[in-house]
PDB file of C-alpha atoms in Angstrom:
ATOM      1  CA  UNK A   1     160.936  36.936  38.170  1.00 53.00           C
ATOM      2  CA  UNK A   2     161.285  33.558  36.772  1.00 52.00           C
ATOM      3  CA  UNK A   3     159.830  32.936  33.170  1.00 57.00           C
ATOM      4  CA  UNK A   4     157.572  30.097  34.721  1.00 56.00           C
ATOM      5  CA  UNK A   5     155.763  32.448  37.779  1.00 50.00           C
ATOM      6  CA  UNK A   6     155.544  35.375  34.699  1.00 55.00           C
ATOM      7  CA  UNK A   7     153.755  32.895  32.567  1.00 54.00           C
ATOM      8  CA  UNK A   8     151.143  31.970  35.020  1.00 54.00           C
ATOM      9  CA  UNK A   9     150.535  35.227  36.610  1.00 55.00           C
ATOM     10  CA  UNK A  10     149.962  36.386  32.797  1.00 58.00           C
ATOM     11  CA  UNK A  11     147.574  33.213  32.220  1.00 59.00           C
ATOM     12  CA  UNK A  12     145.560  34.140  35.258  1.00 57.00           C
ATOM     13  CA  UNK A  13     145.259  37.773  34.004  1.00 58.00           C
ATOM     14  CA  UNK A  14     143.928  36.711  30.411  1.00 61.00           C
ATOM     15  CA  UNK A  15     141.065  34.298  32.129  1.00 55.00           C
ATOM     16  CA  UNK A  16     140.185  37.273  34.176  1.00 54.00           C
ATOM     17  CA  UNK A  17     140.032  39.827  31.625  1.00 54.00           C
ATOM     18  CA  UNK A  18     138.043  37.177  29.374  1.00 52.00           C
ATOM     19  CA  UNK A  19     135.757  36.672  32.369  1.00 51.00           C
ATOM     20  CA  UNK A  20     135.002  40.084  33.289  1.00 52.00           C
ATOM     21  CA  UNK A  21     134.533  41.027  29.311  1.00 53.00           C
ATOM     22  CA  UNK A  22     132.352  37.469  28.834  1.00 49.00           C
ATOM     23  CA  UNK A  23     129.776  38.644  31.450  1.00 50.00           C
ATOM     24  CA  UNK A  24     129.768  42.446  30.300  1.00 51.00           C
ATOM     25  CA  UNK A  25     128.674  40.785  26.504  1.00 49.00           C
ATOM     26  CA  UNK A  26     126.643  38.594  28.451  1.00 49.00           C
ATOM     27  CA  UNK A  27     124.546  41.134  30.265  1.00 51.00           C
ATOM     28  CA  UNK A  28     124.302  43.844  27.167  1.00 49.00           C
ATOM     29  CA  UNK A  29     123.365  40.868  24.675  1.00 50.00           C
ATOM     30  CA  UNK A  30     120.579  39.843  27.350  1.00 48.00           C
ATOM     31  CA  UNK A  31     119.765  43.485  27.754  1.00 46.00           C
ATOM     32  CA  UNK A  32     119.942  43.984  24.128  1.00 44.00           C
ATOM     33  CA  UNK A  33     117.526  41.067  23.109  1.00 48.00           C
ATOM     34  CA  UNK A  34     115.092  41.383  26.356  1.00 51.00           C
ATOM     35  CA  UNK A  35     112.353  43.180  23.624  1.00 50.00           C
ATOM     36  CA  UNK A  36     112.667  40.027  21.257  1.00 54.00           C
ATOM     37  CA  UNK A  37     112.217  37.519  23.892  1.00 54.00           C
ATOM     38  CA  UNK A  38     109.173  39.060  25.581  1.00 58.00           C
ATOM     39  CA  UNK A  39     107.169  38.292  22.556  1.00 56.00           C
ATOM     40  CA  UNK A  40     108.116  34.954  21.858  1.00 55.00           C
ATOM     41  CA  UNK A  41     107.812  31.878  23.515  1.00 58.00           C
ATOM     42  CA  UNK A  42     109.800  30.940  26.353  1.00 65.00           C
ATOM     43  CA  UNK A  43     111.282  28.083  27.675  1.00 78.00           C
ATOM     44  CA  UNK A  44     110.443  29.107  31.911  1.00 89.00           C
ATOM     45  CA  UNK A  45     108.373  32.292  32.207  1.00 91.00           C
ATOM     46  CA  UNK A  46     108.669  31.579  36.295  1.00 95.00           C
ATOM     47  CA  UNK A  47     105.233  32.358  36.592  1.00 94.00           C
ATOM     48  CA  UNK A  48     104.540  35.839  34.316  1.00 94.00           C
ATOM     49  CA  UNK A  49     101.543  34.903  32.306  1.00 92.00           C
ATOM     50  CA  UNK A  50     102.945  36.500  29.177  1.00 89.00           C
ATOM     51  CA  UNK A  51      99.665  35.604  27.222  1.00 89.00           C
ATOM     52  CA  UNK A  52      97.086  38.140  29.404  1.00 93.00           C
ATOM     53  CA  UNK A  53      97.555  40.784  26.900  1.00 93.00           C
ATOM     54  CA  UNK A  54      98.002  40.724  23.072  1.00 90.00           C
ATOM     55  CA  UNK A  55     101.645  41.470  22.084  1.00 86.00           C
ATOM     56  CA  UNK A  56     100.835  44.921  20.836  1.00 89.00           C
ATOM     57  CA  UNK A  57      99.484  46.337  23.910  1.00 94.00           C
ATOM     58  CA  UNK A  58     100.724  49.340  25.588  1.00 96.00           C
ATOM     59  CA  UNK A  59     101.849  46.924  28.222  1.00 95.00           C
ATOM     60  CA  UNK A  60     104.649  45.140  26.458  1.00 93.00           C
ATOM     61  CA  UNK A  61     105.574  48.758  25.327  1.00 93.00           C
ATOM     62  CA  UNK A  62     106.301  49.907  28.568  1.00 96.00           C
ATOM     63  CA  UNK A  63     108.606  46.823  29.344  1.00 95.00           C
ATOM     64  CA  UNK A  64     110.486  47.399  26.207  1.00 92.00           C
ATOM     65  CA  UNK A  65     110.960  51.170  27.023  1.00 94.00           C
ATOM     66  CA  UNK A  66     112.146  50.695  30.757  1.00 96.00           C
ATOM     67  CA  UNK A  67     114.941  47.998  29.143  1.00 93.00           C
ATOM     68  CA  UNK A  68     115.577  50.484  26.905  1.00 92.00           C
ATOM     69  CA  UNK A  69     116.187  52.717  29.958  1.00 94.00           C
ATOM     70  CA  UNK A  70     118.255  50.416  32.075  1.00 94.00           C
ATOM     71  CA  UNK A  71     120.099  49.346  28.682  1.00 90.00           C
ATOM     72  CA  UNK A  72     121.437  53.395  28.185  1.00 91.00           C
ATOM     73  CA  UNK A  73     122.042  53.969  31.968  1.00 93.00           C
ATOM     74  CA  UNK A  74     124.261  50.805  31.982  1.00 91.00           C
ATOM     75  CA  UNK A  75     126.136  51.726  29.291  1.00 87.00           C
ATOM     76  CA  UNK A  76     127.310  55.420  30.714  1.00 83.00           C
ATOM     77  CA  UNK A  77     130.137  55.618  32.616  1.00 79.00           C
ATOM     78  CA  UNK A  78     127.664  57.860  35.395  1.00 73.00           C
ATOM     79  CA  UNK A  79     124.741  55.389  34.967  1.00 73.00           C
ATOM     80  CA  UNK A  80     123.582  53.710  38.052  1.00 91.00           C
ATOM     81  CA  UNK A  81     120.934  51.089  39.227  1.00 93.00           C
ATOM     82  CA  UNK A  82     119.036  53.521  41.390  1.00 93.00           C
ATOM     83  CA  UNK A  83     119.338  56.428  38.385  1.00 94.00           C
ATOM     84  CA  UNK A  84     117.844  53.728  35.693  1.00 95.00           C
ATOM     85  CA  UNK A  85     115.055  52.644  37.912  1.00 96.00           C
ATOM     86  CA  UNK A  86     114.475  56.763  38.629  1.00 96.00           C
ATOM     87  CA  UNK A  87     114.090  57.272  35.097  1.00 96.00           C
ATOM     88  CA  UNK A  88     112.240  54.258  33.676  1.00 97.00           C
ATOM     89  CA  UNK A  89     109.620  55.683  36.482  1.00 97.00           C
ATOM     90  CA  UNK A  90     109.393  58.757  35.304  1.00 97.00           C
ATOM     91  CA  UNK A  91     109.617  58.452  31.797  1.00 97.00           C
ATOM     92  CA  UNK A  92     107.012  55.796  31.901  1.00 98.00           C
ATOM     93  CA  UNK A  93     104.269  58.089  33.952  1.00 97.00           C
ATOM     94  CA  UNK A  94     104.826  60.153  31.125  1.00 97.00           C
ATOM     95  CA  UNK A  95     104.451  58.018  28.313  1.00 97.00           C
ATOM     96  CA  UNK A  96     101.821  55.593  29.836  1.00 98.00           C
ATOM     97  CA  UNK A  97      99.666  57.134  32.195  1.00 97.00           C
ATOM     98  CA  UNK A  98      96.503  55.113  31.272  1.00 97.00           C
ATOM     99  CA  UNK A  99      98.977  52.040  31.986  1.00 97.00           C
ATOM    100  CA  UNK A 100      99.613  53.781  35.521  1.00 97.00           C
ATOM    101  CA  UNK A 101      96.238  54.277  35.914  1.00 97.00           C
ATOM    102  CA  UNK A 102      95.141  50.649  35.695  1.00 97.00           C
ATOM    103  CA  UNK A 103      96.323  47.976  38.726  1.00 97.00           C
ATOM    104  CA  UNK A 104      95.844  45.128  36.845  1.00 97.00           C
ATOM    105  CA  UNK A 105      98.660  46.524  34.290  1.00 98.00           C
ATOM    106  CA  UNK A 106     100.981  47.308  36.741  1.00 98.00           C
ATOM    107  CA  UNK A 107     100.624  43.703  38.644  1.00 97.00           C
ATOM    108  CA  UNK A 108     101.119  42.563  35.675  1.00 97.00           C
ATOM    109  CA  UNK A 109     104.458  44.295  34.644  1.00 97.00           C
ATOM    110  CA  UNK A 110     106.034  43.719  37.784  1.00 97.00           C
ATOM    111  CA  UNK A 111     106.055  40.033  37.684  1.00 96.00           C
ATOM    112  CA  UNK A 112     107.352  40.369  34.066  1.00 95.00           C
ATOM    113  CA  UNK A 113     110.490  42.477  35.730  1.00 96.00           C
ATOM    114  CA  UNK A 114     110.536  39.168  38.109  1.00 96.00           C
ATOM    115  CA  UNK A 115     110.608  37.425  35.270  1.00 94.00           C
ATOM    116  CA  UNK A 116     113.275  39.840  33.465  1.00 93.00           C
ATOM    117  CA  UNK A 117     115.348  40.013  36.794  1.00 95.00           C
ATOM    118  CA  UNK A 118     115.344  36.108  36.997  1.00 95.00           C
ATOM    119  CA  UNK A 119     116.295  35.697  34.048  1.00 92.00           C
ATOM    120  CA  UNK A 120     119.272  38.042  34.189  1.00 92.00           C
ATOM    121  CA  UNK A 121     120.828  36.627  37.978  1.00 95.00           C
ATOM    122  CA  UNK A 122     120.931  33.344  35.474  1.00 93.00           C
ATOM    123  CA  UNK A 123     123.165  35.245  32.990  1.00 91.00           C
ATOM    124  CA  UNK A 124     125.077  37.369  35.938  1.00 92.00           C
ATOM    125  CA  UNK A 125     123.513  40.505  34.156  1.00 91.00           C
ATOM    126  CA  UNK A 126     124.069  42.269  37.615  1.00 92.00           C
ATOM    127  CA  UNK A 127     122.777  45.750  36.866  1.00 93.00           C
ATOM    128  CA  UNK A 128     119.690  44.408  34.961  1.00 92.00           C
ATOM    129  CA  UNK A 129     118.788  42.024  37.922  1.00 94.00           C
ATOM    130  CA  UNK A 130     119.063  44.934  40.178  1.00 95.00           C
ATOM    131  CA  UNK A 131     117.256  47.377  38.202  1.00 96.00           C
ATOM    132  CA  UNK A 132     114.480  44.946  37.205  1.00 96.00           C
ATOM    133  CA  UNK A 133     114.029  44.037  40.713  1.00 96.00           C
ATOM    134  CA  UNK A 134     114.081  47.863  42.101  1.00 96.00           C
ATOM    135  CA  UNK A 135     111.519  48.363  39.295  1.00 97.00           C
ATOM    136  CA  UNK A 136     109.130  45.381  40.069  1.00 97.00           C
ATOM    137  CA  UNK A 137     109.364  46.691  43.737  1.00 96.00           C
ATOM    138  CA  UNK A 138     108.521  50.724  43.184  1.00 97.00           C
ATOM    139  CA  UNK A 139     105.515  49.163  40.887  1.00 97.00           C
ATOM    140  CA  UNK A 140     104.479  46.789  43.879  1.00 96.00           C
ATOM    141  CA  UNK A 141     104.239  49.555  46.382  1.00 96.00           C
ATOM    142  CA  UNK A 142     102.769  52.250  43.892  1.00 96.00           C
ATOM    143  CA  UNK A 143      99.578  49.610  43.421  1.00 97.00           C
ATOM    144  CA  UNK A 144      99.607  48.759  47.547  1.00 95.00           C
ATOM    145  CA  UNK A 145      99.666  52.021  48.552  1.00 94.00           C
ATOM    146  CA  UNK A 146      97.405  53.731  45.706  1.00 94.00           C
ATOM    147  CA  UNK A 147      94.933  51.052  44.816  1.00 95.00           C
ATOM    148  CA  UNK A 148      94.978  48.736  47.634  1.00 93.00           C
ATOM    149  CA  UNK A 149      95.229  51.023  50.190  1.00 90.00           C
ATOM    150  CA  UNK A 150      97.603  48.436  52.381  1.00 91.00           C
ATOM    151  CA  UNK A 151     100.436  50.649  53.661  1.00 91.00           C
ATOM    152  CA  UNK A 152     100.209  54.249  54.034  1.00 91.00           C
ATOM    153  CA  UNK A 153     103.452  55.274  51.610  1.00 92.00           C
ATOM    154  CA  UNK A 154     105.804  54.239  49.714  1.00 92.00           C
ATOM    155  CA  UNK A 155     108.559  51.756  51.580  1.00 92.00           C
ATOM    156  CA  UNK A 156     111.861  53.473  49.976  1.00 90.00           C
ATOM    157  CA  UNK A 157     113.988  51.808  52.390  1.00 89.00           C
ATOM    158  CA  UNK A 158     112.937  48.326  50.827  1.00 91.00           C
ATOM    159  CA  UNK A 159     113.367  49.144  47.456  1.00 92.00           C
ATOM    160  CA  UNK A 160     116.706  50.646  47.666  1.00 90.00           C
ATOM    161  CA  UNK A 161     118.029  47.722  49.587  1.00 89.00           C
ATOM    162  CA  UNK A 162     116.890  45.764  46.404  1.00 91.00           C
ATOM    163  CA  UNK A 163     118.968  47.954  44.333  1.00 91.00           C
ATOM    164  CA  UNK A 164     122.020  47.713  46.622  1.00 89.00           C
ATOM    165  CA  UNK A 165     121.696  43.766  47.132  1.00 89.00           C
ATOM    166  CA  UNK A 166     124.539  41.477  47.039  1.00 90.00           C
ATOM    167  CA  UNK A 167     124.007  38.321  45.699  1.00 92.00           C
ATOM    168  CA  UNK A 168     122.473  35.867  48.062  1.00 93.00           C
ATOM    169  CA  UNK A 169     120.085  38.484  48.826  1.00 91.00           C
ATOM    170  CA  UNK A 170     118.854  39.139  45.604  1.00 94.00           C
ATOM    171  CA  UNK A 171     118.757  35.691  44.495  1.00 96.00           C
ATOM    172  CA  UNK A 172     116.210  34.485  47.711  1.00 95.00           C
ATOM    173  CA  UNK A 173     114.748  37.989  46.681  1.00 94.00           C
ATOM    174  CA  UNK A 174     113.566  36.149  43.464  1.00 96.00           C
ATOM    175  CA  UNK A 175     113.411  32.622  44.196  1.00 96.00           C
ATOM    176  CA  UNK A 176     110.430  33.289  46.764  1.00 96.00           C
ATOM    177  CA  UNK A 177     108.663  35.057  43.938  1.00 96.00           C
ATOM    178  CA  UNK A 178     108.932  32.235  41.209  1.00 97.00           C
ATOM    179  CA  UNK A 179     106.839  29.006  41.309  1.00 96.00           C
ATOM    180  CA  UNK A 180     109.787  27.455  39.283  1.00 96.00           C
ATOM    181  CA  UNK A 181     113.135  26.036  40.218  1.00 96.00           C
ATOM    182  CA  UNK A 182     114.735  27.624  37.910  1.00 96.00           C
ATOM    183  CA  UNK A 183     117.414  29.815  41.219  1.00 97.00           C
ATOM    184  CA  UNK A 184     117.307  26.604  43.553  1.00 96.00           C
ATOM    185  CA  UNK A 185     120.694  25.920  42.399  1.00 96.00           C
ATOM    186  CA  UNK A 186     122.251  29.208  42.715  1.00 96.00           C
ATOM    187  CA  UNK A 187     119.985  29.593  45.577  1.00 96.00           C
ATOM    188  CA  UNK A 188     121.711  26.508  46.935  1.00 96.00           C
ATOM    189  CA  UNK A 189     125.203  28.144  45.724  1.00 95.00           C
ATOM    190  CA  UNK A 190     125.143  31.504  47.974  1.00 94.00           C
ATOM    191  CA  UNK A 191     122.430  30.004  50.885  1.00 92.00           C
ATOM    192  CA  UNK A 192     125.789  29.464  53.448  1.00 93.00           C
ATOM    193  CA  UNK A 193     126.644  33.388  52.553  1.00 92.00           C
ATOM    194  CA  UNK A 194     125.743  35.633  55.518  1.00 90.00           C
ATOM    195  CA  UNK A 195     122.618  37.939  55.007  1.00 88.00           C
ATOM    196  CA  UNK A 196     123.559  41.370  54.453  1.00 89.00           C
ATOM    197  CA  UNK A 197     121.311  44.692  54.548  1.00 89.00           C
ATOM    198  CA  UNK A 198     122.050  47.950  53.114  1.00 91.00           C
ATOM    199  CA  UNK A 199     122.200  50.718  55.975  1.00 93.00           C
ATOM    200  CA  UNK A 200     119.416  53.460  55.216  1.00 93.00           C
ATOM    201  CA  UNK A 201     121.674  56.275  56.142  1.00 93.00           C
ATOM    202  CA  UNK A 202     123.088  57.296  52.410  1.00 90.00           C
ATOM    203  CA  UNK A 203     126.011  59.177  54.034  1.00 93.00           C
ATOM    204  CA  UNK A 204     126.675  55.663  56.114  1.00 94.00           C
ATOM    205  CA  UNK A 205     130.552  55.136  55.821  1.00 93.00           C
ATOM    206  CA  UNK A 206     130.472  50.949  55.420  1.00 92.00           C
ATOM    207  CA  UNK A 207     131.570  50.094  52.040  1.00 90.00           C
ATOM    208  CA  UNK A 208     128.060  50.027  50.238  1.00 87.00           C
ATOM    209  CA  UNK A 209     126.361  50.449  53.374  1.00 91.00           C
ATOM    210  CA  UNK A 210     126.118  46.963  53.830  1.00 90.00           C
ATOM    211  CA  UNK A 211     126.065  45.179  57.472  1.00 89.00           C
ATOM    212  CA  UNK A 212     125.497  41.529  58.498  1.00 90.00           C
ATOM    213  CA  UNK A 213     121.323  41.436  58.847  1.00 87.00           C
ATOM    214  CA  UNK A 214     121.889  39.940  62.620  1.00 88.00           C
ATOM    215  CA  UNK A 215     123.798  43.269  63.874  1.00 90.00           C
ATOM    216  CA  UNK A 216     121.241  45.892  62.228  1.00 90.00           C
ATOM    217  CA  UNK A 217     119.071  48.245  64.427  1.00 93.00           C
ATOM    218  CA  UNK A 218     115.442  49.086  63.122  1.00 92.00           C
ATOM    219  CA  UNK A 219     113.676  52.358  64.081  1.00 93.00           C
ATOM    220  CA  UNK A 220     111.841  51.703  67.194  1.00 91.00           C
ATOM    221  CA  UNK A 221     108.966  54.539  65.498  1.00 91.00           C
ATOM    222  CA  UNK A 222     108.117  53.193  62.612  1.00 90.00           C
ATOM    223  CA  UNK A 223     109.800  49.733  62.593  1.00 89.00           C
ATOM    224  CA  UNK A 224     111.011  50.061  58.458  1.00 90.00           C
ATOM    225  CA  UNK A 225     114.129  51.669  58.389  1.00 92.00           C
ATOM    226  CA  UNK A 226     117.193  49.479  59.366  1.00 92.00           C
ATOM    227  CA  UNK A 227     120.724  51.140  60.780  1.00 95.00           C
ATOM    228  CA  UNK A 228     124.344  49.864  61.271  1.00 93.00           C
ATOM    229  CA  UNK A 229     124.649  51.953  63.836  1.00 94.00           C
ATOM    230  CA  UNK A 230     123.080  54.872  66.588  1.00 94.00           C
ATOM    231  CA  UNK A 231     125.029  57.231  64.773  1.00 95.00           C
ATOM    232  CA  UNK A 232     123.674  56.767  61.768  1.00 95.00           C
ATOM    233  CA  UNK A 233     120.077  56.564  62.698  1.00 95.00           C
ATOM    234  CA  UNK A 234     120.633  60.050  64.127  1.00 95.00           C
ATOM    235  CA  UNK A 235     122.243  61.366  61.173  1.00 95.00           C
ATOM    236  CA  UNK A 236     118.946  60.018  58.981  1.00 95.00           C
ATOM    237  CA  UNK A 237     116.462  61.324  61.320  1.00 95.00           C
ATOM    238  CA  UNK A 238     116.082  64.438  59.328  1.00 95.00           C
ATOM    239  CA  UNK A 239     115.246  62.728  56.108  1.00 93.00           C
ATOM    240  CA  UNK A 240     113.477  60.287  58.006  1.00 94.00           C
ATOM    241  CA  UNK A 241     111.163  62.143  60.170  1.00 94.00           C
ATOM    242  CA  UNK A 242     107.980  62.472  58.231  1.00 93.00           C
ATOM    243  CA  UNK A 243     107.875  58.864  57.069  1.00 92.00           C
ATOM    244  CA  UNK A 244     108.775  57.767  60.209  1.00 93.00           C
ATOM    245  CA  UNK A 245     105.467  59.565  61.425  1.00 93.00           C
ATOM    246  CA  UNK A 246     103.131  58.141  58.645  1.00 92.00           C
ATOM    247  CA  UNK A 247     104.301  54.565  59.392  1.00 92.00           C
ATOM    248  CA  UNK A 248     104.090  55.293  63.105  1.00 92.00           C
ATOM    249  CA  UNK A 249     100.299  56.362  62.272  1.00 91.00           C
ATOM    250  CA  UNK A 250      99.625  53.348  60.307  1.00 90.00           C
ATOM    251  CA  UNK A 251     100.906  50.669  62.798  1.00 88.00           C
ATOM    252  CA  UNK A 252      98.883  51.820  65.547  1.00 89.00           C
ATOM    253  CA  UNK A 253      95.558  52.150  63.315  1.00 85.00           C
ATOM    254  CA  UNK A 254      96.569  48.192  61.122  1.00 82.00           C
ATOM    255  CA  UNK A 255      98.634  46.358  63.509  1.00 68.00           C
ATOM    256  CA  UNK A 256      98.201  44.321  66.541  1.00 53.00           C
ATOM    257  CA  UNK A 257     100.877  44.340  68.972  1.00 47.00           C
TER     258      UNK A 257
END
């Protein structure tokens, strides 16, 4: 190989390497200081009203545990998005039940994780974005379904797509839940990308069960979960059977056809 082709191929591997370690430091400083910049001011808040509660409440103690969470389960080589947001939900039912026991609190924390997740898709802190937004989701449905009484369970299929979005999903994810502009340019970056959706059979054999949006099938039951394929709607149906039943229930009681 000639000393010229070496010298480049070696140049493109150093601004890799420096790229791939830049946005690791990137996301574990962010992750790192996330407890120090909830209680000071910021520049955007994209819309969390981070002066309803006094900076010692049991609120802002429950965000600072669950980035504590997500901070430890990026930083194991086993750790994954759906295993932080698992844990930061159970540890925090635990630790904070009069937290979980009040609606305004947990409306309230979620659009801080919007916040949190917003602010990390700015700083490519991938697994923080993900797990913030899985998070702000699971809290969403725990207040519609427990204290609002607007859907009959819990819409798992939803928030694991969240966890498993690429990009462009997760950044018009966000950018419909900000009043700022803060994601129109990245919005504007990845808008030409197609729209992808994560298969709801776990066992589905696409690489991260991911399928263009326009070639999914949706249960014709319960009209939630979304399939790649017949196959692997009937190899879900187990799992999938009593939900599929309670939504089934709910449409024909809530919706009109």
């Amino acid at each position: 190989m000639k000393s010229g082709v070496r010298k480049k191929l070696k140049g493109k591997a150093r601004k890799k390497a420096a790229k791939t370690e830049a946005a690791a430091a990137g996301e574990r400083d962010l992750a790192l200081s996330l407890p120090t910049q909830i209680r000071r001011p910021r520049e955007c808040t994209h819309g969390w009203d981070v002066t309803e509660y006094p900076i010692d409440h049991d609120c802002y103690k429950f965000i600072e545990e669950v980035v504590r969470i997500f901070d430890e389960c990026n930083n194991v080589p086993e750790g994954t998005v759906g295993l932080a947001v698992d844990k930061a939900l159970s540890f925090t039912r635990d630790i904070f039940p009069d937290v979980w026991n009040n609606s305004a609190c947990l409306e309230w924390i979620s659009s801080a994780f919007v916040t949190l997740g917003t602010d990390a898709i700015i700083n490519e802190a991938f697994f923080l974005c993900a797990a913030a937004m899985g998070f702000s989701e699971s809290l969403n449905q725990h207040v519609a379904c427990y204290y609002m009484g607007s859907q009959p369970l819990m819409y798992v299929a939803k928030i694991v797509d969240l966890i498993w979005a690429e990009k462009r999903r997760t950044i018009s994810y966000l950018k419909k839940r900000i009043p700022c502009k803060c994601l129109n340019a990245k919005y504007k970056a990845v808008k030409s990308l197609p729209k992808m959706y994560t298969c709801c059979n776990k066992t589905c054999s696409l690489p991260d069960r991911s399928v263009n949006l326009s070639a999914m099938m949706t249960c014709g039951g319960c009209r939630r979960e979304h399939y790649c394929s017949e196959e692997c709607q009937a190899a879900h149906w187990e799992d999938h059977r009593d939900a599929c039943k309670g939504w089934r229930k709910w449409n024909a009681e809530n919706c009109t056809k």
